[in-house]
Amino acid sequence: MTTETLVPFAEATERYEPVIGLETHVELGTRTKMFCGCTTTFGAEPNSQVCPVCLGLPGSLPVVNRNAIDYTIRIGLALNCEIASWCRFARKNYFYPDMPKNFQISQYDEPLCTDGYLDVEVSGKIVRAGIERVHLEEDTGKSLHVGGATGRIHGAEYSLVDYNRAGIPLVEIVTRPVPGTGADAPVVARAYVTELRDLVRSLGVSDVRMEEGSLRCDVNVSLAPRGSAVWGTRTETKNVNSLRSVQRAVEFEIERQAAVLDAGGRVKQETRHFHEENGTTTAGRSKEEAQDYRYFPEPDLVPVAPPIEWVAQIKAALPEAPSKVRARLRDEWNVSAPEMDAIVNAGALDLVLQTVAAGASPADARKWWLGELARRANEAGTELAALAITPAQVARVAELVEAGSLNDRLARDVIDAVLAGEGDPDEIVEARGLAVVSDEGALAAAVDEAIAANPEVVAKIRDGKTQAAGVLVGAVMKATRGKADAARVRELILQRLT
């Protein structure tokens, strides 16, 4: 737990102006690594996807992955960037145990993509985050520190390194400082990473799964007294790996830095670690003095010069941006902005879209994915897309309800069975005998039995208290094991008694 003093967020943003900046790392979904032919499957046996090139063994030579260049250009174009006609890789020299070569092949002063932007909507306003650069590099390996209380190297008994991730193509997307967001700064940061994640996913270049580390974010925050002409000293919270944590990291740093400044102290320029369990940050390493990474051009790689025609082909094939898709679907589906936000925040937009394409109405698709299925996903602690039911199956359930073959209760039973792997909706309805009782004679008989068994309720209805019909409806539904159409049952009851 942190022992640092905090200033309440509302007070902090009333007296100080935050400036945020985000450095987002995206692992590209190429089949092989950036400079060698090793595969990139997540979760493989440690150190089973390595070779002399990605281990940096003497005499091995890198070769650029063309698909990684293609994917990076896609990202740059989608972010409205200029694409360099000529750029090159550099060696970034520094030592970490998970850097098998003791340097990283990256891009320095000549990145592939520069000078773009991404717009996000927060509190009804458009905030533009300027993109300074999008550059390509190789990822590092993964260290595991065993023993100790924190999972970090300090206090650990020993450390292990898995080099499977070393050499995977990694794109770094760096924003310019984003001022003027005030108390919305944490929400803007989250909205930016959310929009960026959706954009990259739509391009088909990465699965952007934050829980697996294929999307990681470094969060920069500084504070200055309101009206000051000079921005404050920034901190950099490293490797934040969830959307909620991005927002919480900004909030905490604003509260912490405000307390430092209120006490007459000086904010240190440093990296910080974010702690998921309590939403706090703690100091990492100082960045008071500029690090000299001794960049120099990578001597084993030729410069990259994407032909203009190739870039034009990539641009022409870009999909519709998620923001434009949402705006179009809002009109087509006749939903409000908050309703669309609910769909997006639930991770259901693609699922609803596919369900509509399979024949369901937008209202029915939203109803099932955001209602019953969202509840099942929450109970299982998983994402909607991971549920064992397809959009086509959901559309069929909706169609059966619309046709009167199922009511909502029976539809939930069908969904349960689909999730349990019992088959498609039609197979389950037939096997379990779940179809709605639509025979008028059978319904009439059940209604008559309910009327005969509840004379007190019947008297109330005949006295004009028609809301009491709900008791008789419930009795009929129980008698038919939920297979009756409740609306039709109510009609029959009132026809007989009023």
GROMACS .gro file of C-alpha atoms in nm:
model
  498
    1MET     CA    1   0.000   0.000   0.000
    2THR     CA    2   0.114   0.352  -0.074
    3THR     CA    3   0.177   0.585   0.219
    4GLU     CA    4   0.176   0.896   0.001
    5THR     CA    5  -0.060   1.183   0.073
    6LEU     CA    6  -0.332   1.245  -0.185
    7VAL     CA    7  -0.549   1.544  -0.272
    8PRO     CA    8  -0.913   1.465  -0.358
    9PHE     CA    9  -0.950   1.451  -0.735
   10ALA     CA   10  -1.204   1.734  -0.762
   11GLU     CA   11  -0.981   1.965  -0.560
   12ALA     CA   12  -0.671   1.869  -0.756
   13THR     CA   13  -0.828   1.943  -1.096
   14GLU     CA   14  -0.976   2.268  -0.968
   15ARG     CA   15  -0.631   2.409  -0.884
   16TYR     CA   16  -0.410   2.227  -1.135
   17GLU     CA   17  -0.424   2.164  -1.508
   18PRO     CA   18  -0.328   1.808  -1.608
   19VAL     CA   19  -0.149   1.725  -1.930
   20ILE     CA   20  -0.155   1.362  -2.042
   21GLY     CA   21   0.038   1.166  -2.301
   22LEU     CA   22   0.017   0.799  -2.397
   23GLU     CA   23   0.272   0.559  -2.540
   24THR     CA   24   0.093   0.248  -2.655
   25HIS     CA   25   0.268  -0.074  -2.757
   26VAL     CA   26   0.089  -0.312  -2.992
   27GLU     CA   27   0.219  -0.661  -3.067
   28LEU     CA   28   0.146  -0.732  -3.431
   29GLY     CA   29  -0.032  -1.052  -3.523
   30THR     CA   30   0.219  -1.173  -3.781
   31ARG     CA   31   0.278  -1.547  -3.809
   32THR     CA   32   0.651  -1.506  -3.755
   33LYS     CA   33   0.878  -1.270  -3.563
   34MET     CA   34   1.014  -0.937  -3.681
   35PHE     CA   35   1.355  -1.047  -3.802
   36CYS     CA   36   1.343  -1.429  -3.811
   37GLY     CA   37   1.114  -1.718  -3.894
   38CYS     CA   38   1.019  -1.819  -3.538
   39THR     CA   39   0.647  -1.853  -3.474
   40THR     CA   40   0.460  -1.617  -3.242
   41THR     CA   41   0.195  -1.838  -3.078
   42PHE     CA   42   0.094  -1.705  -2.736
   43GLY     CA   43   0.132  -1.939  -2.439
   44ALA     CA   44   0.378  -2.184  -2.594
   45GLU     CA   45   0.626  -2.374  -2.376
   46PRO     CA   46   0.890  -2.125  -2.250
   47ASN     CA   47   1.188  -2.082  -2.483
   48SER     CA   48   1.040  -2.315  -2.745
   49GLN     CA   49   1.005  -2.042  -3.012
   50VAL     CA   50   1.361  -1.915  -3.042
   51CYS     CA   51   1.647  -1.933  -3.289
   52PRO     CA   52   2.000  -1.788  -3.330
   53VAL     CA   53   1.860  -1.464  -3.479
   54CYS     CA   54   1.613  -1.373  -3.203
   55LEU     CA   55   1.861  -1.491  -2.940
   56GLY     CA   56   2.128  -1.266  -3.091
   57LEU     CA   57   2.386  -1.540  -3.135
   58PRO     CA   58   2.712  -1.449  -3.314
   59GLY     CA   59   2.695  -1.469  -3.691
   60SER     CA   60   2.316  -1.454  -3.716
   61LEU     CA   61   2.164  -1.189  -3.940
   62PRO     CA   62   1.813  -1.032  -3.923
   63VAL     CA   63   1.574  -1.007  -4.218
   64VAL     CA   64   1.278  -0.765  -4.205
   65ASN     CA   65   0.929  -0.915  -4.191
   66ARG     CA   66   0.740  -0.759  -4.484
   67ASN     CA   67   0.400  -0.819  -4.324
   68ALA     CA   68   0.509  -0.622  -4.018
   69ILE     CA   69   0.589  -0.324  -4.242
   70ASP     CA   70   0.250  -0.365  -4.412
   71TYR     CA   71   0.067  -0.380  -4.076
   72THR     CA   72   0.250  -0.074  -3.942
   73ILE     CA   73   0.162   0.127  -4.252
   74ARG     CA   74  -0.203   0.026  -4.205
   75ILE     CA   75  -0.196   0.158  -3.849
   76GLY     CA   76  -0.024   0.479  -3.957
   77LEU     CA   77  -0.273   0.546  -4.235
   78ALA     CA   78  -0.569   0.474  -4.006
   79LEU     CA   79  -0.423   0.731  -3.764
   80ASN     CA   80  -0.397   0.992  -4.041
   81CYS     CA   81  -0.016   0.980  -4.040
   82GLU     CA   82   0.236   1.065  -4.308
   83ILE     CA   83   0.413   0.751  -4.431
   84ALA     CA   84   0.787   0.786  -4.478
   85SER     CA   85   0.919   0.722  -4.827
   86TRP     CA   86   1.251   0.619  -4.671
   87CYS     CA   87   1.335   0.516  -4.316
   88ARG     CA   88   1.568   0.282  -4.135
   89PHE     CA   89   1.615   0.079  -3.821
   90ALA     CA   90   1.854   0.164  -3.541
   91ARG     CA   91   2.019  -0.015  -3.252
   92LYS     CA   92   1.896   0.101  -2.913
   93ASN     CA   93   2.165  -0.006  -2.670
   94TYR     CA   94   2.070  -0.093  -2.313
   95PHE     CA   95   2.092  -0.396  -2.091
   96TYR     CA   96   1.808  -0.598  -1.944
   97PRO     CA   97   1.812  -0.975  -1.885
   98ASP     CA   98   1.516  -1.015  -2.123
   99MET     CA   99   1.714  -0.848  -2.408
  100PRO     CA  100   1.907  -1.142  -2.553
  101LYS     CA  101   2.122  -0.921  -2.782
  102ASN     CA  102   2.175  -0.649  -2.516
  103PHE     CA  103   2.029  -0.406  -2.769
  104GLN     CA  104   1.690  -0.362  -2.930
  105ILE     CA  105   1.635  -0.312  -3.301
  106SER     CA  106   1.398  -0.016  -3.314
  107GLN     CA  107   1.344   0.310  -3.503
  108TYR     CA  108   1.489   0.634  -3.373
  109ASP     CA  109   1.497   0.959  -3.568
  110GLU     CA  110   1.343   0.814  -3.884
  111PRO     CA  111   1.016   0.639  -3.793
  112LEU     CA  112   0.785   0.484  -4.050
  113CYS     CA  113   0.479   0.697  -3.964
  114THR     CA  114   0.459   1.053  -3.827
  115ASP     CA  115   0.228   1.347  -3.762
  116GLY     CA  116  -0.120   1.196  -3.729
  117TYR     CA  117  -0.415   1.219  -3.494
  118LEU     CA  118  -0.700   1.025  -3.337
  119ASP     CA  119  -1.027   1.189  -3.230
  120VAL     CA  120  -1.227   1.063  -2.932
  121GLU     CA  121  -1.559   1.181  -2.793
  122VAL     CA  122  -1.580   1.256  -2.420
  123SER     CA  123  -1.864   1.438  -2.243
  124GLY     CA  124  -2.014   1.529  -2.578
  125LYS     CA  125  -1.692   1.693  -2.701
  126ILE     CA  126  -1.436   1.581  -2.954
  127VAL     CA  127  -1.082   1.562  -2.814
  128ARG     CA  128  -0.803   1.530  -3.068
  129ALA     CA  129  -0.495   1.338  -2.958
  130GLY     CA  130  -0.206   1.426  -3.186
  131ILE     CA  131   0.008   1.130  -3.292
  132GLU     CA  132   0.376   1.218  -3.292
  133ARG     CA  133   0.504   0.891  -3.435
  134VAL     CA  134   0.425   0.528  -3.505
  135HIS     CA  135   0.741   0.324  -3.517
  136LEU     CA  136   0.828  -0.044  -3.545
  137GLU     CA  137   1.061  -0.243  -3.323
  138GLU     CA  138   1.105  -0.587  -3.172
  139ASP     CA  139   0.957  -0.690  -2.839
  140THR     CA  140   1.164  -0.813  -2.546
  141GLY     CA  141   1.143  -1.144  -2.363
  142LYS     CA  142   0.952  -1.191  -2.040
  143SER     CA  143   1.107  -1.207  -1.692
  144LEU     CA  144   0.953  -1.399  -1.404
  145HIS     CA  145   1.076  -1.311  -1.056
  146VAL     CA  146   1.010  -1.598  -0.816
  147GLY     CA  147   0.972  -1.547  -0.442
  148GLY     CA  148   0.928  -1.225  -0.252
  149ALA     CA  149   0.607  -1.035  -0.189
  150THR     CA  150   0.577  -0.811  -0.495
  151GLY     CA  151   0.659  -1.028  -0.795
  152ARG     CA  152   0.937  -0.784  -0.881
  153ILE     CA  153   1.310  -0.842  -0.882
  154HIS     CA  154   1.365  -0.680  -0.543
  155GLY     CA  155   1.330  -0.950  -0.279
  156ALA     CA  156   1.296  -1.234  -0.532
  157GLU     CA  157   1.478  -1.560  -0.468
  158TYR     CA  158   1.562  -1.609  -0.835
  159SER     CA  159   1.448  -1.501  -1.182
  160LEU     CA  160   1.356  -1.688  -1.498
  161VAL     CA  161   1.345  -1.556  -1.854
  162ASP     CA  162   1.124  -1.673  -2.141
  163TYR     CA  163   1.254  -1.552  -2.479
  164ASN     CA  164   0.951  -1.662  -2.682
  165ARG     CA  165   0.826  -1.302  -2.696
  166ALA     CA  166   1.170  -1.161  -2.785
  167GLY     CA  167   1.164  -1.048  -3.146
  168ILE     CA  168   0.787  -1.030  -3.195
  169PRO     CA  169   0.699  -0.724  -3.406
  170LEU     CA  170   0.599  -0.438  -3.178
  171VAL     CA  171   0.451  -0.106  -3.287
  172GLU     CA  172   0.482   0.193  -3.056
  173ILE     CA  173   0.222   0.467  -3.098
  174VAL     CA  174   0.325   0.789  -2.925
  175THR     CA  175   0.089   1.081  -2.874
  176ARG     CA  176   0.187   1.441  -2.840
  177PRO     CA  177   0.098   1.597  -2.502
  178VAL     CA  178  -0.278   1.641  -2.470
  179PRO     CA  179  -0.359   1.953  -2.263
  180GLY     CA  180  -0.689   2.116  -2.183
  181THR     CA  181  -0.880   1.807  -2.071
  182GLY     CA  182  -0.918   1.919  -1.708
  183ALA     CA  183  -1.116   1.683  -1.487
  184ASP     CA  184  -1.190   1.468  -1.792
  185ALA     CA  185  -0.822   1.372  -1.828
  186PRO     CA  186  -0.861   1.016  -1.690
  187VAL     CA  187  -1.167   0.953  -1.906
  188VAL     CA  188  -0.993   1.095  -2.214
  189ALA     CA  189  -0.697   0.863  -2.155
  190ARG     CA  190  -0.926   0.562  -2.131
  191ALA     CA  191  -1.132   0.672  -2.432
  192TYR     CA  192  -0.816   0.714  -2.640
  193VAL     CA  193  -0.682   0.366  -2.560
  194THR     CA  194  -1.029   0.217  -2.616
  195GLU     CA  195  -1.064   0.385  -2.956
  196LEU     CA  196  -0.708   0.290  -3.051
  197ARG     CA  197  -0.769  -0.073  -2.952
  198ASP     CA  198  -1.090  -0.088  -3.159
  199LEU     CA  199  -0.918   0.078  -3.454
  200VAL     CA  200  -0.622  -0.160  -3.452
  201ARG     CA  201  -0.851  -0.461  -3.412
  202SER     CA  202  -1.061  -0.347  -3.709
  203LEU     CA  203  -0.745  -0.341  -3.924
  204GLY     CA  204  -0.682  -0.711  -3.855
  205VAL     CA  205  -0.320  -0.651  -3.752
  206SER     CA  206  -0.338  -0.753  -3.384
  207ASP     CA  207  -0.577  -0.917  -3.139
  208VAL     CA  208  -0.495  -0.626  -2.897
  209ARG     CA  209  -0.564  -0.841  -2.592
  210MET     CA  210  -0.447  -0.636  -2.297
  211GLU     CA  211  -0.472  -0.935  -2.065
  212GLU     CA  212  -0.217  -1.120  -2.281
  213GLY     CA  213   0.013  -0.821  -2.320
  214SER     CA  214  -0.046  -0.763  -2.691
  215LEU     CA  215  -0.160  -0.410  -2.603
  216ARG     CA  216   0.028  -0.226  -2.328
  217CYS     CA  217   0.022   0.140  -2.237
  218ASP     CA  218   0.266   0.379  -2.070
  219VAL     CA  219   0.073   0.667  -1.913
  220ASN     CA  220   0.237   1.010  -1.884
  221VAL     CA  221   0.087   1.269  -1.648
  222SER     CA  222   0.199   1.616  -1.541
  223LEU     CA  223   0.035   1.896  -1.342
  224ALA     CA  224   0.079   2.272  -1.349
  225PRO     CA  225  -0.103   2.546  -1.156
  226ARG     CA  226  -0.399   2.672  -1.358
  227GLY     CA  227  -0.301   2.968  -1.572
  228SER     CA  228   0.067   2.868  -1.574
  229ALA     CA  229   0.245   2.911  -1.904
  230VAL     CA  230   0.476   2.617  -1.831
  231TRP     CA  231   0.375   2.251  -1.811
  232GLY     CA  232   0.471   2.051  -1.505
  233THR     CA  233   0.719   1.765  -1.474
  234ARG     CA  234   0.577   1.440  -1.603
  235THR     CA  235   0.583   1.088  -1.465
  236GLU     CA  236   0.555   0.776  -1.679
  237THR     CA  237   0.352   0.486  -1.540
  238LYS     CA  238   0.472   0.178  -1.726
  239ASN     CA  239   0.293  -0.118  -1.880
  240VAL     CA  240  -0.064  -0.048  -1.772
  241ASN     CA  241  -0.262  -0.342  -1.904
  242SER     CA  242  -0.635  -0.269  -1.881
  243LEU     CA  243  -0.863   0.015  -1.985
  244ARG     CA  244  -0.987   0.063  -1.630
  245SER     CA  245  -0.629   0.078  -1.504
  246VAL     CA  246  -0.538   0.348  -1.757
  247GLN     CA  247  -0.811   0.567  -1.610
  248ARG     CA  248  -0.717   0.483  -1.252
  249ALA     CA  249  -0.346   0.550  -1.313
  250VAL     CA  250  -0.421   0.902  -1.441
  251GLU     CA  251  -0.655   0.971  -1.150
  252PHE     CA  252  -0.402   0.856  -0.891
  253GLU     CA  253  -0.112   1.050  -1.041
  254ILE     CA  254  -0.320   1.369  -1.048
  255GLU     CA  255  -0.410   1.325  -0.680
  256ARG     CA  256  -0.053   1.233  -0.584
  257GLN     CA  257   0.122   1.507  -0.779
  258ALA     CA  258  -0.122   1.768  -0.649
  259ALA     CA  259  -0.029   1.668  -0.293
  260VAL     CA  260   0.342   1.700  -0.373
  261LEU     CA  261   0.294   2.046  -0.523
  262ASP     CA  262   0.064   2.159  -0.241
  263ALA     CA  263   0.337   2.070   0.008
  264GLY     CA  264   0.589   2.283  -0.180
  265GLY     CA  265   0.767   1.977  -0.319
  266ARG     CA  266   0.890   1.895  -0.666
  267VAL     CA  267   0.750   1.618  -0.883
  268LYS     CA  268   1.031   1.386  -0.989
  269GLN     CA  269   1.061   1.280  -1.350
  270GLU     CA  270   1.055   0.905  -1.314
  271THR     CA  271   0.892   0.583  -1.424
  272ARG     CA  272   0.629   0.440  -1.193
  273HIS     CA  273   0.464   0.102  -1.144
  274PHE     CA  274   0.086   0.065  -1.135
  275HIS     CA  275  -0.068  -0.171  -0.877
  276GLU     CA  276  -0.394  -0.329  -0.993
  277GLU     CA  277  -0.498  -0.437  -0.646
  278ASN     CA  278  -0.536  -0.085  -0.507
  279GLY     CA  279  -0.509   0.154  -0.803
  280THR     CA  280  -0.188   0.320  -0.683
  281THR     CA  281   0.151   0.387  -0.840
  282THR     CA  282   0.495   0.359  -0.685
  283ALA     CA  283   0.832   0.493  -0.796
  284GLY     CA  284   1.040   0.296  -1.044
  285ARG     CA  285   1.359   0.440  -1.185
  286SER     CA  286   1.456   0.805  -1.209
  287LYS     CA  287   1.451   0.980  -1.546
  288GLU     CA  288   1.590   1.307  -1.412
  289GLU     CA  289   1.891   1.261  -1.637
  290ALA     CA  290   1.836   1.175  -2.002
  291GLN     CA  291   1.923   0.817  -2.086
  292ASP     CA  292   2.184   0.781  -2.358
  293TYR     CA  293   2.083   0.473  -2.554
  294ARG     CA  294   2.369   0.530  -2.802
  295TYR     CA  295   2.141   0.489  -3.103
  296PHE     CA  296   2.313   0.422  -3.432
  297PRO     CA  297   2.186   0.286  -3.765
  298GLU     CA  298   2.142  -0.092  -3.762
  299PRO     CA  299   2.432  -0.212  -3.979
  300ASP     CA  300   2.274  -0.549  -4.065
  301LEU     CA  301   1.957  -0.406  -4.222
  302VAL     CA  302   1.906  -0.199  -4.536
  303PRO     CA  303   1.676   0.107  -4.519
  304VAL     CA  304   1.303   0.059  -4.574
  305ALA     CA  305   1.153   0.250  -4.867
  306PRO     CA  306   0.783   0.165  -4.915
  307PRO     CA  307   0.682   0.229  -5.278
  308ILE     CA  308   0.413   0.496  -5.318
  309GLU     CA  309   0.198   0.251  -5.514
  310TRP     CA  310   0.213  -0.004  -5.232
  311VAL     CA  311   0.110   0.253  -4.972
  312ALA     CA  312  -0.179   0.362  -5.197
  313GLN     CA  313  -0.297   0.001  -5.227
  314ILE     CA  314  -0.289  -0.041  -4.850
  315LYS     CA  315  -0.484   0.283  -4.803
  316ALA     CA  316  -0.749   0.182  -5.056
  317ALA     CA  317  -0.807  -0.147  -4.872
  318LEU     CA  318  -0.851   0.003  -4.524
  319PRO     CA  319  -1.183  -0.086  -4.357
  320GLU     CA  320  -1.431   0.173  -4.237
  321ALA     CA  321  -1.308   0.331  -3.912
  322PRO     CA  322  -1.488   0.210  -3.597
  323SER     CA  323  -1.605   0.564  -3.515
  324LYS     CA  324  -1.770   0.590  -3.856
  325VAL     CA  325  -1.919   0.242  -3.820
  326ARG     CA  326  -2.074   0.340  -3.488
  327ALA     CA  327  -2.216   0.664  -3.628
  328ARG     CA  328  -2.369   0.481  -3.923
  329LEU     CA  329  -2.513   0.201  -3.709
  330ARG     CA  330  -2.665   0.449  -3.464
  331ASP     CA  331  -2.873   0.585  -3.750
  332GLU     CA  332  -2.952   0.245  -3.899
  333TRP     CA  333  -3.049   0.091  -3.564
  334ASN     CA  334  -3.215   0.405  -3.427
  335VAL     CA  335  -3.025   0.392  -3.098
  336SER     CA  336  -2.908   0.679  -2.880
  337ALA     CA  337  -2.546   0.762  -2.806
  338PRO     CA  338  -2.568   0.613  -2.451
  339GLU     CA  339  -2.721   0.294  -2.594
  340MET     CA  340  -2.440   0.264  -2.848
  341ASP     CA  341  -2.186   0.328  -2.571
  342ALA     CA  342  -2.341   0.043  -2.371
  343ILE     CA  343  -2.304  -0.191  -2.669
  344VAL     CA  344  -1.942  -0.090  -2.724
  345ASN     CA  345  -1.848  -0.101  -2.355
  346ALA     CA  346  -1.990  -0.453  -2.329
  347GLY     CA  347  -1.771  -0.566  -2.619
  348ALA     CA  348  -2.088  -0.656  -2.808
  349LEU     CA  349  -2.078  -0.438  -3.120
  350ASP     CA  350  -1.940  -0.702  -3.358
  351LEU     CA  351  -2.167  -0.967  -3.204
  352VAL     CA  352  -2.478  -0.752  -3.242
  353LEU     CA  353  -2.375  -0.663  -3.598
  354GLN     CA  354  -2.330  -1.030  -3.690
  355THR     CA  355  -2.659  -1.124  -3.524
  356VAL     CA  356  -2.843  -0.860  -3.726
  357ALA     CA  357  -2.670  -0.988  -4.040
  358ALA     CA  358  -2.802  -1.336  -3.951
  359GLY     CA  359  -3.160  -1.208  -3.956
  360ALA     CA  360  -3.240  -1.066  -3.611
  361SER     CA  361  -3.370  -0.716  -3.559
  362PRO     CA  362  -3.122  -0.471  -3.400
  363ALA     CA  363  -3.349  -0.445  -3.094
  364ASP     CA  364  -3.362  -0.824  -3.047
  365ALA     CA  365  -2.988  -0.863  -3.101
  366ARG     CA  366  -2.914  -0.596  -2.840
  367LYS     CA  367  -3.169  -0.744  -2.601
  368TRP     CA  368  -3.011  -1.090  -2.593
  369TRP     CA  369  -2.644  -0.993  -2.602
  370LEU     CA  370  -2.666  -0.709  -2.350
  371GLY     CA  371  -2.918  -0.885  -2.126
  372GLU     CA  372  -2.915  -1.258  -2.081
  373LEU     CA  373  -2.581  -1.330  -2.245
  374ALA     CA  374  -2.399  -1.043  -2.076
  375ARG     CA  375  -2.519  -1.184  -1.742
  376ARG     CA  376  -2.386  -1.529  -1.834
  377ALA     CA  377  -2.051  -1.381  -1.934
  378ASN     CA  378  -2.026  -1.192  -1.605
  379GLU     CA  379  -2.109  -1.506  -1.409
  380ALA     CA  380  -1.843  -1.700  -1.598
  381GLY     CA  381  -1.588  -1.421  -1.567
  382THR     CA  382  -1.534  -1.416  -1.943
  383GLU     CA  383  -1.592  -1.194  -2.243
  384LEU     CA  384  -1.912  -1.211  -2.446
  385ALA     CA  385  -1.725  -1.330  -2.753
  386ALA     CA  386  -1.588  -1.626  -2.557
  387LEU     CA  387  -1.936  -1.769  -2.485
  388ALA     CA  388  -2.014  -2.094  -2.665
  389ILE     CA  389  -2.294  -1.946  -2.873
  390THR     CA  390  -2.275  -1.790  -3.218
  391PRO     CA  391  -2.451  -1.481  -3.352
  392ALA     CA  392  -2.639  -1.707  -3.593
  393GLN     CA  393  -2.771  -1.914  -3.301
  394VAL     CA  394  -2.878  -1.602  -3.112
  395ALA     CA  395  -3.055  -1.478  -3.426
  396ARG     CA  396  -3.240  -1.810  -3.452
  397VAL     CA  397  -3.354  -1.786  -3.088
  398ALA     CA  398  -3.481  -1.433  -3.157
  399GLU     CA  399  -3.661  -1.558  -3.469
  400LEU     CA  400  -3.835  -1.836  -3.273
  401VAL     CA  401  -3.951  -1.584  -3.012
  402GLU     CA  402  -4.074  -1.346  -3.281
  403ALA     CA  403  -4.266  -1.629  -3.448
  404GLY     CA  404  -4.431  -1.722  -3.118
  405SER     CA  405  -4.265  -2.063  -3.106
  406LEU     CA  406  -4.079  -1.965  -2.788
  407ASN     CA  407  -4.144  -1.716  -2.511
  408ASP     CA  408  -3.864  -1.540  -2.329
  409ARG     CA  409  -3.852  -1.799  -2.052
  410LEU     CA  410  -3.824  -2.090  -2.294
  411ALA     CA  411  -3.572  -1.893  -2.499
  412ARG     CA  412  -3.350  -1.866  -2.191
  413ASP     CA  413  -3.372  -2.245  -2.152
  414VAL     CA  414  -3.267  -2.285  -2.515
  415ILE     CA  415  -2.973  -2.050  -2.464
  416ASP     CA  416  -2.869  -2.252  -2.157
  417ALA     CA  417  -2.870  -2.568  -2.364
  418VAL     CA  418  -2.674  -2.410  -2.651
  419LEU     CA  419  -2.410  -2.289  -2.404
  420ALA     CA  420  -2.396  -2.641  -2.260
  421GLY     CA  421  -2.315  -2.780  -2.604
  422GLU     CA  422  -2.645  -2.960  -2.666
  423GLY     CA  423  -2.678  -2.838  -3.024
  424ASP     CA  424  -2.848  -2.569  -3.228
  425PRO     CA  425  -3.169  -2.399  -3.109
  426ASP     CA  426  -3.403  -2.602  -3.333
  427GLU     CA  427  -3.247  -2.932  -3.223
  428ILE     CA  428  -3.284  -2.832  -2.857
  429VAL     CA  429  -3.647  -2.720  -2.896
  430GLU     CA  430  -3.735  -3.057  -3.054
  431ALA     CA  431  -3.531  -3.271  -2.814
  432ARG     CA  432  -3.661  -3.099  -2.500
  433GLY     CA  433  -4.013  -3.030  -2.622
  434LEU     CA  434  -3.976  -2.660  -2.546
  435ALA     CA  435  -4.213  -2.513  -2.804
  436VAL     CA  436  -4.482  -2.275  -2.683
  437VAL     CA  437  -4.828  -2.432  -2.628
  438SER     CA  438  -5.022  -2.267  -2.910
  439ASP     CA  439  -5.321  -2.504  -2.919
  440GLU     CA  440  -5.620  -2.285  -2.829
  441GLY     CA  441  -5.811  -2.577  -2.686
  442ALA     CA  442  -5.527  -2.674  -2.449
  443LEU     CA  443  -5.483  -2.312  -2.341
  444ALA     CA  444  -5.856  -2.269  -2.283
  445ALA     CA  445  -5.863  -2.580  -2.067
  446ALA     CA  446  -5.570  -2.457  -1.857
  447VAL     CA  447  -5.737  -2.117  -1.817
  448ASP     CA  448  -6.064  -2.278  -1.706
  449GLU     CA  449  -5.879  -2.487  -1.447
  450ALA     CA  450  -5.706  -2.178  -1.309
  451ILE     CA  451  -6.036  -1.989  -1.289
  452ALA     CA  452  -6.206  -2.276  -1.110
  453ALA     CA  453  -5.922  -2.307  -0.856
  454ASN     CA  454  -5.908  -1.934  -0.766
  455PRO     CA  455  -6.262  -1.801  -0.693
  456GLU     CA  456  -6.134  -1.511  -0.480
  457VAL     CA  457  -5.912  -1.385  -0.762
  458VAL     CA  458  -6.198  -1.428  -1.008
  459ALA     CA  459  -6.419  -1.210  -0.788
  460LYS     CA  460  -6.159  -0.931  -0.785
  461ILE     CA  461  -6.129  -0.934  -1.162
  462ARG     CA  462  -6.508  -0.920  -1.204
  463ASP     CA  463  -6.506  -0.621  -0.967
  464GLY     CA  464  -6.279  -0.438  -1.212
  465LYS     CA  465  -5.939  -0.518  -1.056
  466THR     CA  466  -5.795  -0.661  -1.375
  467GLN     CA  467  -5.437  -0.647  -1.243
  468ALA     CA  468  -5.530  -0.952  -1.034
  469ALA     CA  469  -5.530  -1.151  -1.360
  470GLY     CA  470  -5.154  -1.189  -1.310
  471VAL     CA  471  -5.223  -1.455  -1.045
  472LEU     CA  472  -5.423  -1.664  -1.291
  473VAL     CA  473  -5.164  -1.610  -1.565
  474GLY     CA  474  -4.900  -1.743  -1.326
  475ALA     CA  475  -5.112  -2.047  -1.248
  476VAL     CA  476  -5.154  -2.125  -1.619
  477MET     CA  477  -4.782  -2.076  -1.684
  478LYS     CA  478  -4.704  -2.316  -1.399
  479ALA     CA  479  -4.949  -2.572  -1.532
  480THR     CA  480  -4.798  -2.555  -1.880
  481ARG     CA  481  -4.440  -2.555  -1.742
  482GLY     CA  482  -4.381  -2.208  -1.884
  483LYS     CA  483  -4.477  -2.309  -2.238
  484ALA     CA  484  -4.782  -2.087  -2.276
  485ASP     CA  485  -4.785  -1.744  -2.437
  486ALA     CA  486  -4.847  -1.524  -2.130
  487ALA     CA  487  -5.002  -1.243  -2.334
  488ARG     CA  488  -5.250  -1.481  -2.500
  489VAL     CA  489  -5.332  -1.641  -2.163
  490ARG     CA  490  -5.416  -1.299  -2.018
  491GLU     CA  491  -5.641  -1.225  -2.316
  492LEU     CA  492  -5.832  -1.551  -2.264
  493ILE     CA  493  -5.874  -1.486  -1.891
  494LEU     CA  494  -6.012  -1.136  -1.942
  495GLN     CA  495  -6.240  -1.253  -2.223
  496ARG     CA  496  -6.401  -1.500  -1.984
  497LEU     CA  497  -6.427  -1.275  -1.678
  498THR     CA  498  -6.494  -0.918  -1.804
   0.00000   0.00000   0.00000
